[in-house]
Short mmCIF file of C-alpha atoms and ligand atoms in Angstrom, two decimals:
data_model
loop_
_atom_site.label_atom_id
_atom_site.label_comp_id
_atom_site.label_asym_id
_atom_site.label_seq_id
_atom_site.Cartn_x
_atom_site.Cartn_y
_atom_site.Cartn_z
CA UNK A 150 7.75 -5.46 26.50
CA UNK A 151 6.79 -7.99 23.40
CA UNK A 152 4.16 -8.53 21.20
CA UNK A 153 1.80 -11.93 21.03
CA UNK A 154 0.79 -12.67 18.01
CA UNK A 155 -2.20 -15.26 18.68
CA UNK A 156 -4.19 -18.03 16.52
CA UNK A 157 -2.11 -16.02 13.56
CA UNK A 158 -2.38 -18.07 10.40
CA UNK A 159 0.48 -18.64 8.28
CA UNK A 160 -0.84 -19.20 4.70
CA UNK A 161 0.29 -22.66 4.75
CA UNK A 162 -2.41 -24.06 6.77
CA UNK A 163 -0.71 -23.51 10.04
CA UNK A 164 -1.77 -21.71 12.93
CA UNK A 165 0.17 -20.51 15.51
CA UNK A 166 1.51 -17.76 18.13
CA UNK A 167 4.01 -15.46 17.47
CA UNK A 168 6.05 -13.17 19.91
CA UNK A 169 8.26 -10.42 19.11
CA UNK A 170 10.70 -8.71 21.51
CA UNK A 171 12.44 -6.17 20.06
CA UNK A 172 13.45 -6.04 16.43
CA UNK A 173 13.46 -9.96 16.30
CA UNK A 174 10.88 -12.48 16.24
CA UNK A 175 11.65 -14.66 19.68
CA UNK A 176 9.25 -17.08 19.62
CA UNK A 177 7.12 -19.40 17.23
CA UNK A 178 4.57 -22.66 18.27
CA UNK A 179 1.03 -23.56 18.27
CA UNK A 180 0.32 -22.06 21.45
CA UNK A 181 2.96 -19.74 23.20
CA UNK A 182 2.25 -19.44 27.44
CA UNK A 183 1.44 -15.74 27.87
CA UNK A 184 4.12 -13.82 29.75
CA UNK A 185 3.02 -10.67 32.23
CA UNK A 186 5.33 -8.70 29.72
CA UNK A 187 3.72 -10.16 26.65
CA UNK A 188 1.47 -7.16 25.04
CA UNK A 189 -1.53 -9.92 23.20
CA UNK A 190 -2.75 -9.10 19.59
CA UNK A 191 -5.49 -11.92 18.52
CA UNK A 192 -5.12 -12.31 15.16
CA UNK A 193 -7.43 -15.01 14.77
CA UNK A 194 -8.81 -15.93 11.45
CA UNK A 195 -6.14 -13.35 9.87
CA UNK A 196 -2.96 -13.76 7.99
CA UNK A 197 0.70 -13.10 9.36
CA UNK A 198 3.04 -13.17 6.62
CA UNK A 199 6.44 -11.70 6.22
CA UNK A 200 6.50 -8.27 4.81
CA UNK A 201 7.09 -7.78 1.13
CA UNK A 202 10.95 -7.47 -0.02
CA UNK A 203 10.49 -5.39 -3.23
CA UNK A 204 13.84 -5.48 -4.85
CA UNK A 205 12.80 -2.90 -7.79
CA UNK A 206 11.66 1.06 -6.92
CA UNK A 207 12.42 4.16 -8.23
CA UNK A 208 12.22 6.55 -5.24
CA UNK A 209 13.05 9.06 -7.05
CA UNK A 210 15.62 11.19 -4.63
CA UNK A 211 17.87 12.60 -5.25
CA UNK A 212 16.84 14.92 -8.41
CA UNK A 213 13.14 14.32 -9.30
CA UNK A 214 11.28 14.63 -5.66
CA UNK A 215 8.24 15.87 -7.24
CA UNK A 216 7.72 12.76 -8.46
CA UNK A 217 7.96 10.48 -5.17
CA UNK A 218 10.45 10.95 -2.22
CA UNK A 219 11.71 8.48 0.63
CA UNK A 220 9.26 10.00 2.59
CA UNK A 221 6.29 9.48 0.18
CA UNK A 222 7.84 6.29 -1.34
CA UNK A 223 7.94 4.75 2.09
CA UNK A 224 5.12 5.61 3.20
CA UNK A 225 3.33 3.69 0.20
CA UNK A 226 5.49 0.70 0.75
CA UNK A 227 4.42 0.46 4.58
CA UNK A 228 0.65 0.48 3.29
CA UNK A 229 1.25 -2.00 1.24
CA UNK A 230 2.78 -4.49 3.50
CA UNK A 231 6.11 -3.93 1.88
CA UNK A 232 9.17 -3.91 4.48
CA UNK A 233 11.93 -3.64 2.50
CA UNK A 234 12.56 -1.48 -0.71
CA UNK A 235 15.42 -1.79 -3.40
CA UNK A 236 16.43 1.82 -4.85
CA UNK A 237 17.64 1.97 -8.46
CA UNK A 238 20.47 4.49 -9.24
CA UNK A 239 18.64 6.25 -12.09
CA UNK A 240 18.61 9.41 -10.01
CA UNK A 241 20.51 12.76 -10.30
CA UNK A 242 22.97 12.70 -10.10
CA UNK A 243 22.88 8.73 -10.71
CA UNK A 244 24.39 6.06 -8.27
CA UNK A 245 27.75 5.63 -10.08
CA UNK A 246 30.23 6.68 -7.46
CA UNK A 247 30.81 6.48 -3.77
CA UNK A 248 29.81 10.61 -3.47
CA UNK A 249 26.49 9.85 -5.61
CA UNK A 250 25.67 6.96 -2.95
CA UNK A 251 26.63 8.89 -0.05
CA UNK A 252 24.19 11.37 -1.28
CA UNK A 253 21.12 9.06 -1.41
CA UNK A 254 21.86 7.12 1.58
CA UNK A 255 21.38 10.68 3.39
CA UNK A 256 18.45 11.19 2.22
CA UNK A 257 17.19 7.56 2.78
CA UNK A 258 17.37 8.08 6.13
CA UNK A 259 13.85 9.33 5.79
CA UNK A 260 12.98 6.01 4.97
CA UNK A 261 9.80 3.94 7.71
CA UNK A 262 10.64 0.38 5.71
CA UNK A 263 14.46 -0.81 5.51
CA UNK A 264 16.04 -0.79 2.29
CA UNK A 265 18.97 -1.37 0.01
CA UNK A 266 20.44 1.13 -2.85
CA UNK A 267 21.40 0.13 -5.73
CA UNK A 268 24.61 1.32 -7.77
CA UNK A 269 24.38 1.91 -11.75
CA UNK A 270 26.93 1.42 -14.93
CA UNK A 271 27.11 4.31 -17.20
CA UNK A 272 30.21 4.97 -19.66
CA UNK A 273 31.57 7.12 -16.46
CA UNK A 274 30.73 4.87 -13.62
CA UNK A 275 33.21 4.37 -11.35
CA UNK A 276 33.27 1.27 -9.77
CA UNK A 277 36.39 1.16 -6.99
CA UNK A 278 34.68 3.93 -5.58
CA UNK A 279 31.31 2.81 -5.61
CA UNK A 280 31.86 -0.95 -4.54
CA UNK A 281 33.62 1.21 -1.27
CA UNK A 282 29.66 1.50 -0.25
CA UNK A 283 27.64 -1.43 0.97
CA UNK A 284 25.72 -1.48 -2.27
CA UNK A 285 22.29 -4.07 -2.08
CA UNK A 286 23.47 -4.85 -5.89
CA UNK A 287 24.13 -3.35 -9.55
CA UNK A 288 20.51 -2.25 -10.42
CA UNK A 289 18.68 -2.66 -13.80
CA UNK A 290 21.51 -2.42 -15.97
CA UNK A 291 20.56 -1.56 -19.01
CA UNK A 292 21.80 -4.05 -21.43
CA UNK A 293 22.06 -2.92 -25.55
CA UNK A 294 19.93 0.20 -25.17
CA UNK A 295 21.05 2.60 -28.14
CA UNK A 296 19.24 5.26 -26.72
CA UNK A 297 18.28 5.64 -23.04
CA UNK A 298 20.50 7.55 -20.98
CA UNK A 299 21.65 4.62 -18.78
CA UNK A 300 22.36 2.29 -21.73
CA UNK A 301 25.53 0.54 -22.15
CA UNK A 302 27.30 -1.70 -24.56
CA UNK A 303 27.85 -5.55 -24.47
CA UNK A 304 32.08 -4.89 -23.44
CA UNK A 305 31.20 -2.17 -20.73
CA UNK A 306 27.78 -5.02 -19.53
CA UNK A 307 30.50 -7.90 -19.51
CA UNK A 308 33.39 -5.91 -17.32
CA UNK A 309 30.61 -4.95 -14.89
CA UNK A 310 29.43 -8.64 -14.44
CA UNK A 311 32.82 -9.54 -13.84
CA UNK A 312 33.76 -6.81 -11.35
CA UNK A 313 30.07 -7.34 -9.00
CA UNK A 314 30.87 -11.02 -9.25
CA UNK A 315 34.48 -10.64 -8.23
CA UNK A 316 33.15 -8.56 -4.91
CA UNK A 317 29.98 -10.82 -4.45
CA UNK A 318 27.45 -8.03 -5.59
CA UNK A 319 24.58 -9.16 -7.38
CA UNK A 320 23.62 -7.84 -10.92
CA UNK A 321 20.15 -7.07 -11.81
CA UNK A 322 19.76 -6.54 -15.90
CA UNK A 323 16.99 -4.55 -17.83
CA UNK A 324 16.98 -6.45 -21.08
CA UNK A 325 15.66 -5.28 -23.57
CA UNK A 326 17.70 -5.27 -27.04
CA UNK A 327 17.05 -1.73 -28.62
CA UNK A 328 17.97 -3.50 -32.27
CA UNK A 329 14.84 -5.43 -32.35
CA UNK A 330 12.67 -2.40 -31.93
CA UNK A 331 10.25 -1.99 -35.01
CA UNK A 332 10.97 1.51 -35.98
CA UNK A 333 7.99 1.33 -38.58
CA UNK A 334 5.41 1.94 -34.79
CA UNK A 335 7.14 5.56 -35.14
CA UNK A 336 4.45 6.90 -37.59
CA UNK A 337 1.61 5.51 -35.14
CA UNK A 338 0.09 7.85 -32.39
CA UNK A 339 -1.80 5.75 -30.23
CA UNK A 340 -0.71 4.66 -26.82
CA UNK A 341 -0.51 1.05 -27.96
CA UNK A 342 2.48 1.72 -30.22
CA UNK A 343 4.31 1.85 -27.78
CA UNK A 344 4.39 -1.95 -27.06
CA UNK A 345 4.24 -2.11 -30.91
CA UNK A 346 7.72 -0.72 -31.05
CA UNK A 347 9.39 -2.30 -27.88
CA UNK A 348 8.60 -5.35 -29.20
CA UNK A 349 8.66 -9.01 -27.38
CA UNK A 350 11.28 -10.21 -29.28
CA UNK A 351 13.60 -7.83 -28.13
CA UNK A 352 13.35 -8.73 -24.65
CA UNK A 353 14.08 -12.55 -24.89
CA UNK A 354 17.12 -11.77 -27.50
CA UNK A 355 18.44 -9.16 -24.75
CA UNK A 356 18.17 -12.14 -21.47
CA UNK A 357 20.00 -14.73 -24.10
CA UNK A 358 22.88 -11.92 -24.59
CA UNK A 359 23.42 -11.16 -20.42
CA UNK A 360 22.96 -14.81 -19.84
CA UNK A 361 25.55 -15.35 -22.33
CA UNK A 362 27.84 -12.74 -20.59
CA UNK A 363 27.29 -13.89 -17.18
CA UNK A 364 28.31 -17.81 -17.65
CA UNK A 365 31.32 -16.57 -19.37
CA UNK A 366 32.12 -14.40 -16.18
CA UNK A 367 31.06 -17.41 -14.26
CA UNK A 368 28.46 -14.95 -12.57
CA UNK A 369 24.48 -14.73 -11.60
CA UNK A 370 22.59 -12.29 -13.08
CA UNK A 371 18.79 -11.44 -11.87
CA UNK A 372 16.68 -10.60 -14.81
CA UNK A 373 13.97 -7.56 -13.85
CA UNK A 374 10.56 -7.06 -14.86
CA UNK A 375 10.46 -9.76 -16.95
CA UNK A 376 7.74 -9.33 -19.70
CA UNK A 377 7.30 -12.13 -21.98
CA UNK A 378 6.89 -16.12 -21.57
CA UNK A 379 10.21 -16.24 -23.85
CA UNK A 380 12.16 -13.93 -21.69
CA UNK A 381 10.60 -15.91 -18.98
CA UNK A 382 11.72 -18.62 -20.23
CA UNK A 383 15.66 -18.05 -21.69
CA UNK A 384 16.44 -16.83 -18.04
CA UNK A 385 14.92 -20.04 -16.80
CA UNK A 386 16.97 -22.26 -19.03
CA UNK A 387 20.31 -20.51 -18.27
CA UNK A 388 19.96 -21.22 -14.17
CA UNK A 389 19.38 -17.64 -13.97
CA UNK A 390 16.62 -15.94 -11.98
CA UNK A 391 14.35 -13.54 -13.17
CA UNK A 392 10.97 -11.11 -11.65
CA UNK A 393 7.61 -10.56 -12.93
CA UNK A 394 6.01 -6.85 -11.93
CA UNK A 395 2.29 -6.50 -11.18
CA UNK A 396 1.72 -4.31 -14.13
CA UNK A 397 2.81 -7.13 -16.43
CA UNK A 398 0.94 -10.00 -14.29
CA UNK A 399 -2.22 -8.09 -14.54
CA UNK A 400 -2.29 -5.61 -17.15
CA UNK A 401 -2.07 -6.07 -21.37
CA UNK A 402 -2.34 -4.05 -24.79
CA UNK A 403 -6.08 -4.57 -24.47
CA UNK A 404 -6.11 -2.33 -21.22
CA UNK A 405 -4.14 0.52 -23.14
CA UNK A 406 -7.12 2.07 -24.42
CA UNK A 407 -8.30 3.09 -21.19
CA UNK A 408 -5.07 3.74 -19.55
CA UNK A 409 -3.65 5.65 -22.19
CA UNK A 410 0.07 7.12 -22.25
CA UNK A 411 -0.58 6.39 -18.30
CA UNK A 412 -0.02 2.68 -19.07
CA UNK A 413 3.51 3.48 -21.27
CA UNK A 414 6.16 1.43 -19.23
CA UNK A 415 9.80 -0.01 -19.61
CA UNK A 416 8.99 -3.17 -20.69
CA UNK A 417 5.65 -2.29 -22.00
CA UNK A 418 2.39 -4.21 -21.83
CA UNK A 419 2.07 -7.06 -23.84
CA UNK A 420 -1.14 -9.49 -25.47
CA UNK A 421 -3.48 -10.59 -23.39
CA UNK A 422 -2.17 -14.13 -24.57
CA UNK A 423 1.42 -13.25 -23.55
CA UNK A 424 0.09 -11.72 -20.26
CA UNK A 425 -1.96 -15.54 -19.20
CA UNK A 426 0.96 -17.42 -20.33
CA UNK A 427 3.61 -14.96 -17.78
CA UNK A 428 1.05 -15.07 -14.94
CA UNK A 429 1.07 -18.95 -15.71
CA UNK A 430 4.88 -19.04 -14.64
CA UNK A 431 4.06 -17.11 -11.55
CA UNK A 432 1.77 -19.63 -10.46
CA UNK A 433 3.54 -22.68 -11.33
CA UNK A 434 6.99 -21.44 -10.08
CA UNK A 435 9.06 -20.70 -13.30
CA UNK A 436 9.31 -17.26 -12.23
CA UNK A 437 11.18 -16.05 -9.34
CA UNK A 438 9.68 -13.07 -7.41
CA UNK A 439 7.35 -10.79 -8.10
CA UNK A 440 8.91 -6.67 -7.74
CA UNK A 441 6.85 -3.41 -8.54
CA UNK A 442 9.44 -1.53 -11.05
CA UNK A 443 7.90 1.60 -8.92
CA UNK A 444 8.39 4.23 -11.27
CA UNK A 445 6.20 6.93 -10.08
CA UNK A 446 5.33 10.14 -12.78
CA UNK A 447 2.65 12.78 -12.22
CA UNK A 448 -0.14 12.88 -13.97
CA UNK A 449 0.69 16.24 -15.47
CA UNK A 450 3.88 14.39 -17.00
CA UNK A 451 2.33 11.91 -18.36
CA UNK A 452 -0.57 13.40 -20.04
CA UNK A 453 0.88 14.04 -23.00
CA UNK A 454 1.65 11.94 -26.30
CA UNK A 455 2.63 8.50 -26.68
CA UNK A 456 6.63 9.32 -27.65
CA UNK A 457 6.84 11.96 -25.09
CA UNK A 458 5.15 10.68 -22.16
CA UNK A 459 7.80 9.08 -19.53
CA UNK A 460 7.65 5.67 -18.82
CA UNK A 461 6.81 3.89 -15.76
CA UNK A 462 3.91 3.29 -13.15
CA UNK A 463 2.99 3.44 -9.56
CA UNK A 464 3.65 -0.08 -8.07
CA UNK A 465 4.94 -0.80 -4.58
CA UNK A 466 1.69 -0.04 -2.36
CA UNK A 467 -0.84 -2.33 -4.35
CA UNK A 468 1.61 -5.07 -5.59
CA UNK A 469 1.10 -7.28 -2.26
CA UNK A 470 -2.68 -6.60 -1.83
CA UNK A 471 -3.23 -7.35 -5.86
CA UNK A 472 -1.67 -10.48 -4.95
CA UNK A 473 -4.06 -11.35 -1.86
CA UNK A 474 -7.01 -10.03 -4.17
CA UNK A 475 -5.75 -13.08 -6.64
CA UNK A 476 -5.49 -15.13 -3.23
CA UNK A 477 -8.74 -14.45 -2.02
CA UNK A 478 -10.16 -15.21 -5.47
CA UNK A 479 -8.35 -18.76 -5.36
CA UNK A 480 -6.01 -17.64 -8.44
CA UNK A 481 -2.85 -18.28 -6.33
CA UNK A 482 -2.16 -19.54 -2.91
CA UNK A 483 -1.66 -17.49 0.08
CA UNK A 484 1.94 -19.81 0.07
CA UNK A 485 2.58 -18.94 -3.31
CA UNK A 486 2.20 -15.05 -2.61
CA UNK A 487 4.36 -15.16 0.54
CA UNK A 488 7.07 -17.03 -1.81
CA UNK A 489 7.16 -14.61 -4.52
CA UNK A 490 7.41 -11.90 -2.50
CA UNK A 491 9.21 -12.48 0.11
CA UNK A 492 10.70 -15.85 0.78
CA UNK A 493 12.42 -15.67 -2.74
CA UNK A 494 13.33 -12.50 -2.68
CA UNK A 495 15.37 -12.46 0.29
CA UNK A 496 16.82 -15.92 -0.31
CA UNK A 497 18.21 -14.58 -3.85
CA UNK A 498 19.67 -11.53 -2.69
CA UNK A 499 20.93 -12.71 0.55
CA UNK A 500 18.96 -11.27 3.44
CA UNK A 501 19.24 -13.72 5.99
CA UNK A 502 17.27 -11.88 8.54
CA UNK A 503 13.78 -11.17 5.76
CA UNK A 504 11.21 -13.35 3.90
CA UNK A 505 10.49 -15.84 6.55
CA UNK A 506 8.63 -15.64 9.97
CA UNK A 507 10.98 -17.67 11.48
CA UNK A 508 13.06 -17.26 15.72
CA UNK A 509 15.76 -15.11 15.51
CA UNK A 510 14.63 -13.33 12.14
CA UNK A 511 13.26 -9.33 11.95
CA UNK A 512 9.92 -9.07 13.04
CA UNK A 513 9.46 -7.62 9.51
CA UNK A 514 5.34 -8.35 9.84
CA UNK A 515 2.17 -8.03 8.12
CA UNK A 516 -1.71 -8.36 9.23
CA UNK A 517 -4.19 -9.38 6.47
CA UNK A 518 -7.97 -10.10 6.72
CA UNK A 519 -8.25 -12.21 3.90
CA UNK A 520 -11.91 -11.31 3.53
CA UNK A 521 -11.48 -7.43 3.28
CA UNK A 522 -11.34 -7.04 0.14
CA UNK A 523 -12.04 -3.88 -1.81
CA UNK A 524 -11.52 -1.99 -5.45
CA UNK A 525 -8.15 -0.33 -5.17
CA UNK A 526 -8.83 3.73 -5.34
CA UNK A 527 -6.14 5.73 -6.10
CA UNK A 528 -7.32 8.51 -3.55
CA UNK A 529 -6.62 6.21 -0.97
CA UNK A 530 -3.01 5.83 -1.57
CA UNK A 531 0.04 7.13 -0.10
CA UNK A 532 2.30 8.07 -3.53
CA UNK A 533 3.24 11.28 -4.11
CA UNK A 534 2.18 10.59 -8.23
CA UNK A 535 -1.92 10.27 -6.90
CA UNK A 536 -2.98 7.81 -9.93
CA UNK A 537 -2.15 3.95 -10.52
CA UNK A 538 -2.94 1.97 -12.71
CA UNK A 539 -4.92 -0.47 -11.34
CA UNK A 540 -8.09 1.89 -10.47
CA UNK A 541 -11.12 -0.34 -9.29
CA UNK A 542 -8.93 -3.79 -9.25
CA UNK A 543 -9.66 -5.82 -6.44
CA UNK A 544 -7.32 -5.90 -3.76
CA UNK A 545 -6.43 -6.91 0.18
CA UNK A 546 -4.51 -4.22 1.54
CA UNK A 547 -2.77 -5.25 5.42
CA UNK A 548 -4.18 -3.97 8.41
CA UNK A 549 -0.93 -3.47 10.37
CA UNK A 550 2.64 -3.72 9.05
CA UNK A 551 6.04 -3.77 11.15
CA UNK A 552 9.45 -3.41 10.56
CA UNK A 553 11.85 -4.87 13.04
CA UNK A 554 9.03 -5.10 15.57
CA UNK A 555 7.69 -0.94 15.09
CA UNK A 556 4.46 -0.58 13.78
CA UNK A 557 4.83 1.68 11.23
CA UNK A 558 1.48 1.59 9.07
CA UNK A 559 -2.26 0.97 10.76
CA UNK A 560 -4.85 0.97 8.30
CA UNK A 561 -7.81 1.53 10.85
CA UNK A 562 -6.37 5.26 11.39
CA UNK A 563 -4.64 5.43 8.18
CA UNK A 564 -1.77 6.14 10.44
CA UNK A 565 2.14 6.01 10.22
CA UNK A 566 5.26 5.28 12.51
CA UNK A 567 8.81 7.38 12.74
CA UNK A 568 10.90 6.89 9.65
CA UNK A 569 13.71 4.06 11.06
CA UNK A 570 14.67 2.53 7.80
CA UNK A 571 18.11 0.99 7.49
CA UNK A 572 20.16 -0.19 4.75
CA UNK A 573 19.54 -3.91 4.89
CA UNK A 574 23.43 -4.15 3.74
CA UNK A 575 24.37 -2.91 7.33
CA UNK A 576 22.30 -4.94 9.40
ZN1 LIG B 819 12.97 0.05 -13.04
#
């Protein structure tokens, strides 16, 4: 049996068939001769673009599966058109050691959408034994953080660098330097001191410092959610490669009033003039990809004030059809959105069989009619957190995702395949 993908379009002005057999795509031209075998989908005047490689979630398991699991968190990624997920370590017990990792790759087994897992660096990390596991990459480490609980210093940063570029493991940084914070947004109470205190500067100071690091170790680093046009910008200038998330493409301190502690996040919003000129680098190309920073919290946890609410948001089922919704609109191209999320993606990190619709690649697949568009509702989503931030945004969410050929979301029946996910490092 294989799937025929007919009159699908590409986003690049092409139009052509597609068949699948298996987990691979087999066959690519502007008409394909139907087989007796071949199972025909007409996709005509709909998209087929590579599912979404989101290299930044927080699944939340092991430790905090009230919050999201991989059963949840995958779920929301399949209705979004994502296909493959990358799991940070800051879980509990965190991804610091071989045991830790064996421990979440058991439970990622529940996983529909393939994925990678990240490892962490904390003061007791212990990296022989977690570089035994076929880690996707060191995830968000948390550059010159004074404070949060997977902080570390510029010494312990620089060794790390140097031992994932030694093994060929890529390092993803959170940079934000915790000695530019402006303490004096500590008497405020509002939920747009928060952005007060994490301030802007802090984040391009922090990209300078890893950059720094990483050309003295002779290594890469990947710069995540990238909030500013001068952290943009320093990671640019250094070769390095950075992503934007949807929260900080689309959302800015003037949307704080509404969204209240809900919208407190690691990076936080910024101006609406800081917000145009980022989403003006993921249109022209400056930045990278674009990744969710998933960080699921329930509403319960978050309603609460400004200092004590946790940070994050809800990201990884809305990120790809936000993106369409921009498409549609004629903000961005349809190319531009298949780049950033999964073209790029995959190219950076190394997944030769992602990010392209191309023979002998997974049939990692997504169905979009490019005129459905409709206000995201948060009822209608598949996280385990029920809110997001984006309420009432306009959005095109995919009619049918695959992974390796499975369906395993159909939006007409709101329906779900068997969990298959594997870790993208063992394929
Ligand atoms: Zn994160």
């Amino acid at each position: 049996m294989s799937l025929l993908f007919t009159d699908a379009e590409l986003g690049d002005g092409r139009v052509v068939d597609v068949r699948v057999e298996g987990e691979t795509v087999s066959a690519v031209d502007a008409t394909l001769e139907r087989r007796p075998e071949d199972e025909p989908i007409d996709v005509a005047g709909k998209l087929l673009l590579p599912g979404m490689v989101d290299v930044h979630v927080h699944f939340r398991q092991p430790g905090f599966p009230h919050k999201e699991t991989w059963a949840t968190g995958s779920r929301s990624a399949a209705a979004g058109g994502v296909t493959t997920v990358v799991d940070q370590p800051n879980t509990d017990p965190p991804t610091v050691d071989r045991d830790a990792f064996d421990e979440k790759a058991a439970l990622a087994a529940d996983s529909l959408v393939d994925y990678g897992l990240n490892g962490g660096v904390t003061a007791d990390w212990a990296p022989d034994s977690l570089f035994d596991r076929p880690l996707f990459a060191l995830g968000e480490v948390f550059l010159a953080d004074s404070t949060g609980e997977m902080g570390i210093d510029t010494a312990l940063f620089a060794d790390a660098v140097a031992a994932a570029c030694g093994r060929d493991v890529p390092v993803t940084v959170h940079a934000e330097d915790a000695t530019l914070f402006d303490e004096s947004a500590r008497d405020r109470s509002d939920a747009d001191a928060w952005s007060a205190y994490r301030t802007a500067e802090a984040e391009a100071s922090a990209v300078e410092q890893a950059c720094s690091v990483a050309a003295d170790t002779g290594g890469r680093i990947h710069v995540a959610h990238a909030s500013t046009p001068a952290g943009i910008d320093a990671a640019d200038a250094a070769g390095m490669t950075c992503e934007v998330t949807p929260h900080h493409l689309l959302l800015s301190r003037a949307d704080l009033e509404e969204l209240g502690t809900h919208g407190r996040m690691n990076p936080p919003l910024r101006s609406e003039s800081r917000r145009e000129a980022v989403f003006e680098r993921v249109v022209d190309g400056t930045v990278d990809m674009v990744a969710t920073d998933h960080a699921p919290h329930t509403r319960a946890e978050k309603d609460t004030d400004i200092w004590s609410a946790p940070s994050g948001v809800p990201g990884v089922e809305t990120a790809l059809p936000l993106l369409l919704g921009l498409a549609a609109r004629g903000e961005m191209s349809y190319e531009r959105v298949r780049e950033l999320t999964a073209t790029a993606p995959a190219k950076r990190f190394d997944l030769s069989s992602k990010g392209r619709i191309e023979v002998g690649r997974d049939a990692d697949l997504v169905v979009v009619d490019p005129t459905a568009a409709e206000p995201v509702r948060a009822n209608r989503l598949h996280t385990k957190c029920d809110w997001t931030p984006f309420e009432g945004h306009e959005a095109v969410f995919p009619e049918l995702t695959l992974v390796r050929g499975e369906v395993v979301y159909r939006r007409a029946t709101d329906t779900f395949g068997e969990p298959a996910g594997k870790n993208v490092r063992l394929l």
